[in-house]
Coordinates of C-alpha atoms in Angstrom, one line a residue:
M1 CA 15.2 -28.6 17.4
S2 CA 16.6 -25.7 19.6
E3 CA 15.8 -22.9 17.1
I4 CA 12.1 -23.4 17.2
I5 CA 9.7 -23.4 20.2
W6 CA 6.2 -25.0 19.5
D7 CA 3.9 -23.0 21.2
L8 CA 0.2 -24.3 20.1
A9 CA -1.7 -21.6 21.7
L10 CA 0.5 -18.9 20.1
I11 CA 0.1 -20.6 16.7
Q12 CA -3.7 -20.9 16.9
K13 CA -4.1 -17.2 17.8
Y14 CA -1.7 -16.0 14.9
N15 CA -2.5 -18.6 12.2
Q16 CA -4.1 -15.9 10.0
S17 CA -3.5 -15.8 6.3
G18 CA -0.5 -13.9 4.9
P19 CA 2.1 -13.6 2.2
R20 CA 5.0 -16.0 1.5
Y21 CA 7.4 -13.0 0.7
T22 CA 8.9 -14.4 -2.1
S23 CA 8.7 -10.8 -3.1
Y24 CA 7.7 -7.2 -1.4
P25 CA 5.5 -5.8 -2.7
T26 CA 4.0 -9.1 -3.7
A27 CA 2.7 -10.1 -7.1
L28 CA -0.9 -8.7 -6.1
E29 CA 0.7 -5.2 -6.6
F30 CA 2.0 -5.8 -10.3
N31 CA 0.2 -3.5 -12.8
E32 CA -0.1 -3.0 -16.5
S33 CA 1.3 0.6 -16.5
Y34 CA 5.0 -1.0 -16.3
T35 CA 6.4 -0.5 -19.5
N36 CA 9.1 -2.3 -21.4
E37 CA 11.1 1.1 -21.2
D38 CA 10.8 0.5 -17.3
F39 CA 12.1 -2.7 -18.1
I40 CA 15.1 -1.7 -20.1
A41 CA 15.9 1.3 -17.4
A42 CA 16.1 -1.5 -14.8
A43 CA 18.1 -3.9 -16.6
N44 CA 20.7 -1.2 -17.1
R45 CA 20.6 0.2 -13.5
Y46 CA 22.9 -2.4 -11.8
P47 CA 25.3 -3.1 -14.6
E48 CA 27.9 -4.8 -12.6
R49 CA 25.5 -7.2 -10.8
P50 CA 25.7 -11.0 -11.7
L51 CA 22.6 -12.7 -13.3
S52 CA 20.2 -15.4 -12.2
L53 CA 18.1 -16.9 -15.0
Y54 CA 14.6 -18.5 -14.7
V55 CA 13.2 -20.3 -17.4
H56 CA 9.6 -21.7 -16.9
I57 CA 8.4 -25.1 -18.7
P58 CA 4.8 -25.0 -18.3
F59 CA 4.1 -28.5 -19.6
C60 CA 3.1 -31.7 -17.5
H61 CA 1.9 -35.3 -18.9
K62 CA -0.6 -35.6 -15.8
L63 CA -2.7 -33.2 -13.5
C64 CA -1.9 -33.2 -9.8
Y65 CA -5.0 -32.2 -8.4
F66 CA -3.3 -30.3 -5.6
C67 CA -1.3 -28.2 -8.1
G68 CA -1.3 -24.4 -8.1
C69 CA 1.3 -23.7 -10.8
N70 CA 1.0 -22.2 -14.0
K71 CA 0.9 -25.4 -16.1
V72 CA -0.5 -26.9 -19.6
I73 CA -1.3 -30.8 -19.4
T74 CA -0.5 -32.5 -22.4
R75 CA 0.8 -35.6 -24.0
H76 CA 1.7 -34.1 -27.3
Q77 CA 5.4 -33.7 -27.0
H78 CA 5.7 -31.4 -30.2
K79 CA 3.9 -28.7 -28.3
A80 CA 7.3 -28.2 -26.5
D81 CA 9.1 -27.8 -29.6
I82 CA 6.9 -24.7 -30.4
Y83 CA 7.3 -23.5 -27.2
L84 CA 11.1 -23.6 -27.5
D85 CA 10.7 -22.0 -30.8
Y86 CA 9.1 -18.8 -29.1
L87 CA 11.3 -19.0 -25.9
E88 CA 14.3 -18.8 -28.2
K89 CA 12.9 -15.4 -29.6
E90 CA 12.6 -14.1 -26.3
I91 CA 16.0 -15.3 -25.1
K92 CA 17.5 -13.4 -28.1
A93 CA 15.6 -10.3 -27.6
R94 CA 16.4 -10.0 -23.7
S95 CA 19.8 -11.3 -23.8
E96 CA 20.8 -8.2 -25.7
L97 CA 20.4 -6.2 -22.3
F98 CA 22.6 -8.5 -20.2
K99 CA 25.7 -8.8 -22.8
N100 CA 28.2 -7.6 -20.0
R101 CA 26.6 -9.8 -17.4
V102 CA 27.6 -13.2 -16.2
A103 CA 24.9 -15.6 -14.8
T104 CA 25.9 -17.4 -11.6
Q105 CA 22.5 -19.3 -11.3
V106 CA 20.1 -20.9 -13.6
H107 CA 17.0 -22.6 -12.8
W108 CA 14.4 -24.5 -14.6
G109 CA 10.8 -24.5 -13.1
G110 CA 7.2 -25.4 -14.1
G111 CA 5.2 -27.4 -14.7
T112 CA 7.7 -30.0 -15.2
P113 CA 11.0 -29.2 -16.7
T114 CA 11.8 -32.9 -17.2
Y115 CA 8.8 -33.0 -19.5
L116 CA 11.2 -31.9 -22.3
T117 CA 13.0 -34.9 -24.1
E118 CA 17.1 -35.1 -24.1
E119 CA 16.9 -33.3 -27.6
Q120 CA 14.5 -30.7 -26.4
S121 CA 16.5 -29.9 -23.1
A122 CA 19.9 -29.8 -25.0
R123 CA 18.5 -27.4 -27.3
L124 CA 17.3 -25.0 -24.5
M125 CA 20.6 -25.3 -22.6
K126 CA 22.5 -24.5 -25.8
M127 CA 20.3 -21.3 -26.5
L128 CA 20.9 -20.1 -22.7
K129 CA 24.9 -20.8 -23.4
D130 CA 24.9 -19.3 -26.8
H131 CA 23.1 -16.1 -25.7
F132 CA 24.3 -15.5 -22.2
T133 CA 27.7 -15.9 -20.4
I134 CA 27.2 -18.6 -17.6
A135 CA 30.0 -18.8 -15.1
D136 CA 31.9 -22.2 -14.9
N137 CA 30.9 -22.7 -11.2
A138 CA 27.3 -21.4 -11.6
E139 CA 24.2 -23.2 -9.6
V140 CA 22.6 -25.0 -12.5
S141 CA 19.3 -26.4 -10.9
I142 CA 16.1 -28.2 -12.3
E143 CA 13.0 -29.4 -10.9
M144 CA 12.0 -33.1 -11.6
D145 CA 9.0 -35.1 -11.7
P146 CA 10.1 -38.7 -10.9
R147 CA 7.2 -40.3 -12.8
E148 CA 8.1 -39.6 -16.3
I149 CA 11.7 -40.1 -16.6
E150 CA 14.2 -42.7 -17.3
L151 CA 17.2 -43.1 -14.7
D152 CA 19.7 -42.4 -17.5
M153 CA 18.0 -39.0 -18.0
L154 CA 20.0 -38.0 -14.9
D155 CA 23.2 -38.8 -17.0
H156 CA 21.9 -36.4 -19.8
L157 CA 21.2 -33.6 -17.4
R158 CA 24.4 -33.8 -15.7
N159 CA 26.2 -33.7 -19.0
I160 CA 24.4 -30.5 -20.4
G161 CA 25.5 -28.6 -17.3
F162 CA 23.1 -29.3 -14.5
N163 CA 24.5 -29.8 -10.8
R164 CA 21.2 -29.5 -8.5
I165 CA 17.9 -31.2 -8.7
S166 CA 14.8 -30.8 -6.8
M167 CA 12.0 -33.6 -6.8
G168 CA 8.2 -33.6 -5.9
V169 CA 7.8 -36.5 -3.6
Q170 CA 4.8 -35.0 -1.8
D171 CA 3.6 -38.4 0.0
F172 CA 4.7 -42.1 -0.3
N173 CA 1.3 -43.3 1.0
K174 CA -0.3 -45.1 -2.1
A175 CA -3.8 -44.0 -0.9
V176 CA -2.7 -40.4 -0.9
Q177 CA -1.1 -40.4 -4.1
K178 CA -4.0 -41.8 -5.7
A179 CA -6.4 -39.3 -4.1
V180 CA -4.2 -36.3 -5.7
N181 CA -3.7 -38.2 -9.2
R182 CA 0.3 -38.5 -8.6
E183 CA 1.2 -42.2 -8.0
Q184 CA 5.1 -42.8 -8.2
D185 CA 7.3 -45.6 -7.4
E186 CA 9.4 -44.9 -4.0
E187 CA 12.2 -47.3 -5.3
F188 CA 12.8 -45.2 -8.3
V189 CA 12.9 -41.9 -6.3
N190 CA 15.7 -43.7 -4.2
A191 CA 17.3 -45.0 -7.4
L192 CA 17.3 -41.3 -8.9
L193 CA 19.0 -39.8 -5.7
V194 CA 21.8 -42.7 -5.6
R195 CA 22.5 -41.9 -9.2
A196 CA 22.7 -38.1 -8.5
R197 CA 25.1 -38.6 -5.9
E198 CA 27.2 -40.9 -8.3
L199 CA 27.1 -38.3 -11.1
G200 CA 28.3 -35.7 -8.7
F201 CA 25.1 -33.5 -8.3
Q202 CA 25.9 -30.9 -5.7
S203 CA 22.5 -30.5 -3.9
T204 CA 19.3 -32.6 -3.8
N205 CA 16.0 -31.3 -2.8
L206 CA 12.8 -33.1 -1.9
D207 CA 9.2 -31.7 -1.9
L208 CA 6.7 -32.9 0.5
I209 CA 3.1 -31.5 0.9
Y210 CA 1.2 -32.0 4.2
G211 CA -2.6 -31.3 4.4
L212 CA -3.2 -33.7 1.5
P213 CA -6.5 -36.0 1.4
L214 CA -6.4 -39.2 3.5
Q215 CA -3.3 -37.8 5.4
N216 CA -3.1 -38.3 8.9
V217 CA -0.4 -38.1 11.5
E218 CA 0.7 -41.6 11.3
S219 CA 0.7 -41.8 7.4
F220 CA 2.7 -38.5 7.2
M221 CA 5.5 -39.8 9.7
F222 CA 5.6 -43.2 7.6
T223 CA 6.7 -40.6 4.6
L224 CA 8.9 -38.4 6.5
H225 CA 10.9 -41.5 7.7
K226 CA 11.3 -42.8 4.5
V227 CA 12.3 -39.6 3.2
I228 CA 15.0 -39.2 5.9
E229 CA 16.3 -42.5 4.8
L230 CA 16.8 -41.2 1.3
N231 CA 19.1 -38.5 3.1
P232 CA 18.6 -35.5 0.7
D233 CA 20.3 -32.0 1.4
R234 CA 17.2 -30.0 1.6
L235 CA 13.8 -30.6 2.2
S236 CA 10.6 -28.3 1.2
I237 CA 7.7 -29.2 3.3
F238 CA 4.6 -27.2 2.2
N239 CA 1.1 -26.7 3.6
Y240 CA -1.6 -27.6 1.2
A241 CA -4.0 -24.6 0.6
H242 CA -7.5 -25.8 -1.0
L243 CA -8.5 -22.9 -3.1
P244 CA -10.5 -24.9 -5.9
S245 CA -12.2 -21.5 -6.8
R246 CA -8.7 -20.4 -8.2
F247 CA -7.2 -23.7 -8.8
A248 CA -9.9 -25.9 -11.0
G249 CA -7.8 -29.2 -10.6
Q250 CA -8.4 -28.8 -6.5
A251 CA -12.1 -29.2 -7.4
K252 CA -11.3 -33.1 -7.9
I253 CA -10.2 -33.2 -4.6
K254 CA -12.7 -34.6 -1.9
E255 CA -12.9 -32.0 0.8
D256 CA -14.4 -34.4 3.2
Q257 CA -11.0 -36.3 2.9
L258 CA -8.9 -33.6 3.9
P259 CA -7.3 -33.6 7.2
P260 CA -8.9 -31.0 9.9
P261 CA -6.6 -28.1 10.9
E262 CA -5.7 -29.7 14.4
T263 CA -4.3 -32.7 12.5
K264 CA -2.1 -30.6 10.2
L265 CA -0.9 -28.6 13.1
E266 CA 0.1 -32.0 14.6
I267 CA 1.7 -33.0 11.3
L268 CA 3.6 -29.8 11.2
Q269 CA 4.7 -30.1 15.0
K270 CA 5.7 -33.7 14.3
T271 CA 7.7 -32.8 11.4
I272 CA 9.8 -30.3 13.1
E273 CA 10.6 -32.5 16.0
T274 CA 11.7 -35.5 13.6
L275 CA 13.8 -33.5 11.0
G276 CA 15.6 -31.6 14.1
N277 CA 16.4 -35.2 15.7
A278 CA 17.6 -36.1 12.1
G279 CA 20.2 -33.5 11.9
Y280 CA 18.2 -31.0 9.5
K281 CA 18.1 -27.1 10.6
F282 CA 14.7 -25.2 10.1
I283 CA 15.8 -22.4 7.9
G284 CA 12.5 -20.7 7.6
M285 CA 8.8 -21.3 6.8
D286 CA 8.6 -24.4 4.8
H287 CA 12.7 -25.2 4.5
F288 CA 14.9 -27.3 6.0
A289 CA 18.8 -28.2 5.2
K290 CA 21.5 -29.9 6.8
P291 CA 23.9 -27.8 8.8
D292 CA 26.6 -28.0 6.4
D293 CA 24.3 -26.9 3.5
E294 CA 25.1 -23.5 2.0
L295 CA 21.6 -22.3 2.8
A296 CA 22.3 -23.0 6.6
I297 CA 25.8 -21.6 6.4
A298 CA 24.4 -18.3 4.8
Q299 CA 21.8 -18.0 7.5
E300 CA 24.3 -18.5 10.2
K301 CA 26.4 -15.8 8.6
G302 CA 23.3 -13.5 8.3
V303 CA 23.6 -13.2 4.4
L304 CA 20.8 -15.6 3.3
H305 CA 18.6 -14.1 0.5
R306 CA 15.2 -14.9 -0.8
N307 CA 13.2 -14.3 -4.2
F308 CA 10.8 -15.9 -6.2
Q309 CA 12.8 -19.5 -6.4
G310 CA 12.7 -19.5 -2.4
Y311 CA 15.7 -19.1 -0.3
T312 CA 19.1 -18.4 -1.9
T313 CA 22.7 -17.5 -1.3
Q314 CA 22.8 -15.4 -4.3
E315 CA 22.0 -12.3 -2.6
E316 CA 23.2 -9.5 -5.3
C317 CA 21.8 -11.1 -8.5
D318 CA 19.3 -9.6 -10.8
L319 CA 16.8 -12.4 -11.7
L320 CA 15.6 -12.5 -15.2
G321 CA 12.6 -14.6 -16.0
L322 CA 12.3 -16.3 -19.5
G323 CA 9.1 -18.1 -20.6
V324 CA 5.0 -17.7 -20.1
S325 CA 4.1 -16.3 -16.7
A326 CA 7.9 -16.0 -15.6
I327 CA 9.0 -13.2 -13.2
S328 CA 12.1 -11.0 -13.3
L329 CA 13.6 -8.8 -10.4
L330 CA 15.9 -6.2 -12.0
G331 CA 17.2 -3.2 -10.1
D332 CA 14.4 -2.1 -8.1
T333 CA 11.6 -3.7 -10.1
Y334 CA 9.4 -6.6 -10.9
A335 CA 8.2 -7.6 -14.2
Q336 CA 5.9 -10.5 -15.2
N337 CA 5.5 -12.2 -18.6
Q338 CA 2.0 -13.1 -20.1
K339 CA 0.5 -15.9 -17.8
E340 CA -1.4 -17.5 -20.5
L341 CA 0.3 -19.4 -23.6
K342 CA -1.7 -18.1 -26.5
H343 CA -1.1 -14.5 -25.3
Y344 CA 2.6 -15.2 -24.6
Y345 CA 2.9 -16.6 -28.0
H346 CA 1.0 -13.6 -29.7
D347 CA 3.3 -11.0 -28.0
V348 CA 6.6 -12.9 -28.8
E349 CA 5.6 -13.3 -32.0
N350 CA 4.8 -9.7 -32.6
L351 CA 7.1 -8.1 -30.3
G352 CA 9.9 -10.3 -29.5
I353 CA 8.9 -10.3 -25.8
A354 CA 6.0 -10.9 -23.7
L355 CA 6.0 -8.4 -20.7
H356 CA 2.5 -8.3 -19.2
K357 CA 2.8 -6.2 -15.9
G358 CA 5.2 -5.2 -13.2
L359 CA 6.0 -2.8 -10.5
A360 CA 8.9 -0.1 -10.3
M361 CA 9.4 0.2 -6.4
T362 CA 9.6 3.5 -4.4
E363 CA 12.3 4.3 -2.1
E364 CA 9.8 3.5 0.6
D365 CA 9.2 -0.1 -0.9
C366 CA 12.9 -0.9 -1.0
L367 CA 13.2 0.1 2.5
R368 CA 10.3 -2.0 3.5
R369 CA 11.6 -4.8 1.3
D370 CA 15.0 -4.7 3.0
V371 CA 13.5 -4.8 6.5
I372 CA 11.3 -7.8 5.6
K373 CA 13.9 -9.8 4.0
Q374 CA 16.4 -9.4 7.0
L375 CA 13.7 -10.9 9.2
I376 CA 12.5 -13.5 7.0
C377 CA 15.9 -14.7 6.2
N378 CA 18.1 -14.2 9.1
F379 CA 15.1 -14.0 11.9
K380 CA 17.0 -10.7 13.3
L381 CA 17.3 -7.1 12.2
D382 CA 20.0 -4.5 13.0
F383 CA 18.6 -0.8 12.6
A384 CA 22.1 0.6 12.1
P385 CA 22.9 -0.5 8.5
I386 CA 19.0 0.0 7.1
E387 CA 19.5 3.7 9.0
K388 CA 22.8 4.5 7.2
Q389 CA 21.4 3.0 3.7
Y390 CA 18.2 5.2 3.7
N391 CA 19.2 8.1 5.9
I392 CA 16.2 7.4 8.6
D393 CA 15.7 7.1 12.5
F394 CA 14.2 3.5 12.2
K395 CA 12.1 3.8 15.3
K396 CA 10.8 7.1 14.3
H397 CA 10.0 6.1 10.6
F398 CA 8.6 2.9 11.6
A399 CA 6.7 4.0 14.8
E400 CA 3.5 2.9 13.5
D401 CA 4.7 -0.6 12.5
L402 CA 6.4 -1.2 15.7
Q403 CA 2.9 -0.4 17.3
L404 CA 1.4 -3.1 15.3
L405 CA 4.4 -5.3 16.5
Q406 CA 3.7 -4.6 20.3
P407 CA 1.2 -7.6 20.7
L408 CA 3.7 -9.9 19.0
L409 CA 6.5 -8.4 21.7
E410 CA 4.1 -9.1 24.4
D411 CA 3.6 -12.4 23.4
G412 CA 7.5 -13.3 23.0
L413 CA 7.4 -13.8 19.2
I414 CA 10.0 -11.1 18.8
S415 CA 12.3 -8.9 21.1
E416 CA 13.4 -5.5 20.6
T417 CA 16.4 -3.7 21.8
E418 CA 17.9 -0.2 21.1
T419 CA 20.0 -1.7 18.2
G420 CA 17.6 -4.0 16.5
L421 CA 14.9 -6.8 16.7
Q422 CA 15.4 -10.4 17.4
V423 CA 13.2 -13.5 16.4
S424 CA 12.7 -15.6 19.2
P425 CA 12.5 -19.4 18.7
K426 CA 8.8 -19.3 19.3
G427 CA 8.5 -16.8 16.6
R428 CA 10.2 -18.4 13.9
L429 CA 6.9 -20.5 12.7
L430 CA 5.0 -17.3 12.8
I431 CA 7.8 -14.9 10.8
R432 CA 5.0 -14.2 8.3
N433 CA 3.0 -12.5 10.9
I434 CA 6.1 -10.5 11.9
C435 CA 6.7 -9.3 8.6
L436 CA 3.1 -8.3 7.8
C437 CA 3.6 -5.5 10.6
F438 CA 5.8 -3.8 8.0
D439 CA 3.9 -4.6 5.2
T440 CA 1.8 -1.6 4.0
Y441 CA 0.5 -3.4 1.2
S442 CA -0.9 -6.7 2.5
R443 CA -2.4 -5.8 5.9
A444 CA -5.7 -5.4 4.4
A445 CA -5.3 -8.0 1.8
A446 CA -4.5 -10.5 4.5
K447 CA -7.8 -9.7 6.3
R448 CA -9.5 -10.4 3.0
Q449 CA -8.0 -14.1 3.1
Q450 CA -6.3 -13.3 -0.3
F451 CA -3.3 -15.3 0.8
S452 CA -2.6 -19.0 2.0
R453 CA -2.8 -19.4 5.9
I454 CA 0.5 -18.8 7.7
I455 CA 0.6 -22.5 9.2

């Protein structure tokens, strides 16, 4: 794969902890001094921008031991009806701020959005369509758990407007599946993808995780070759971060069954080689796509974007998060709803909304956000547009940051010219280290190991 060069010595040297940069500043900086007045002002700041809607569905039927998502494990389906009652109140309240906006992107995440029955999912989609203007050609995507649905659920999802799906596969090895309490049928995953194409879904994504218990290089290559045969448009391949002190379910994983760091690195190396040979392009960090996929095309054109949903082509959208723990990016502010269901219900019942905390960015925050976004999305940075937009001399303004970047320059991870920065093929895997040099908030936090490891 020509866009990546694997340099083990450099990877081992720089494999510290660091943010994933789905936002800058990261969610660690959100605080409770952010008010609903701040939210309203932010919603009104760029009234011409299109809208991206994110809806969080927290419910899951079973606990996957590796999971670090905000979720509620329950078999009581009526709890989803209660949740939708509260969600409807929040949608009604928040939609008033966006009457003149058009939503060009809708995404349901979780938890497990396909926890909802046909009736419940139809009800939620109707709520969104009743209160927001959704473009005819909008990207409408949903995260799926292939264990708990019937094949004809895809027909229903297509009928109510979904045109993209993302499925968690994690690993096809039965022993690994059992060790993380996520046993699933490989043939059914294949049947879902075949049916999705028949129904005209525009994009399919599969998620894998490396570093799970009982995995080794051979077993993961078995999974990867099976996945390549399934021929998804995109792949997300995540590094498992074992943090049982933060995620209680992970305590059920036996630490002595986890692959050692050197095995994880070999798995990643073989994964990159194998996917490259299969025709997938490395988009960044954990993401791969076919060369004709819009993510790959956007990166080629230098217009790729990144937000809380990962890489996206929807650069100029404001993002409105709805539901428990959902995060919004409006104007130059971030806002997050209450993380616990009982607190979400209490606030929606009494206030109509569930705003918990947020952050209003300074101009310096916005400047650094734009620098980091260009690097992490497009692996390059031109000084001139940044200098013009923020009225700065880049090299003077970022003198300290460029000094921090010096060891990475010397190691060939990135090169600097008079006009910009260019990430090298061997620097692409370490892009988070490069971004960390421009991140005034996270440098100290990274040293305190408050993030997952970069590789």
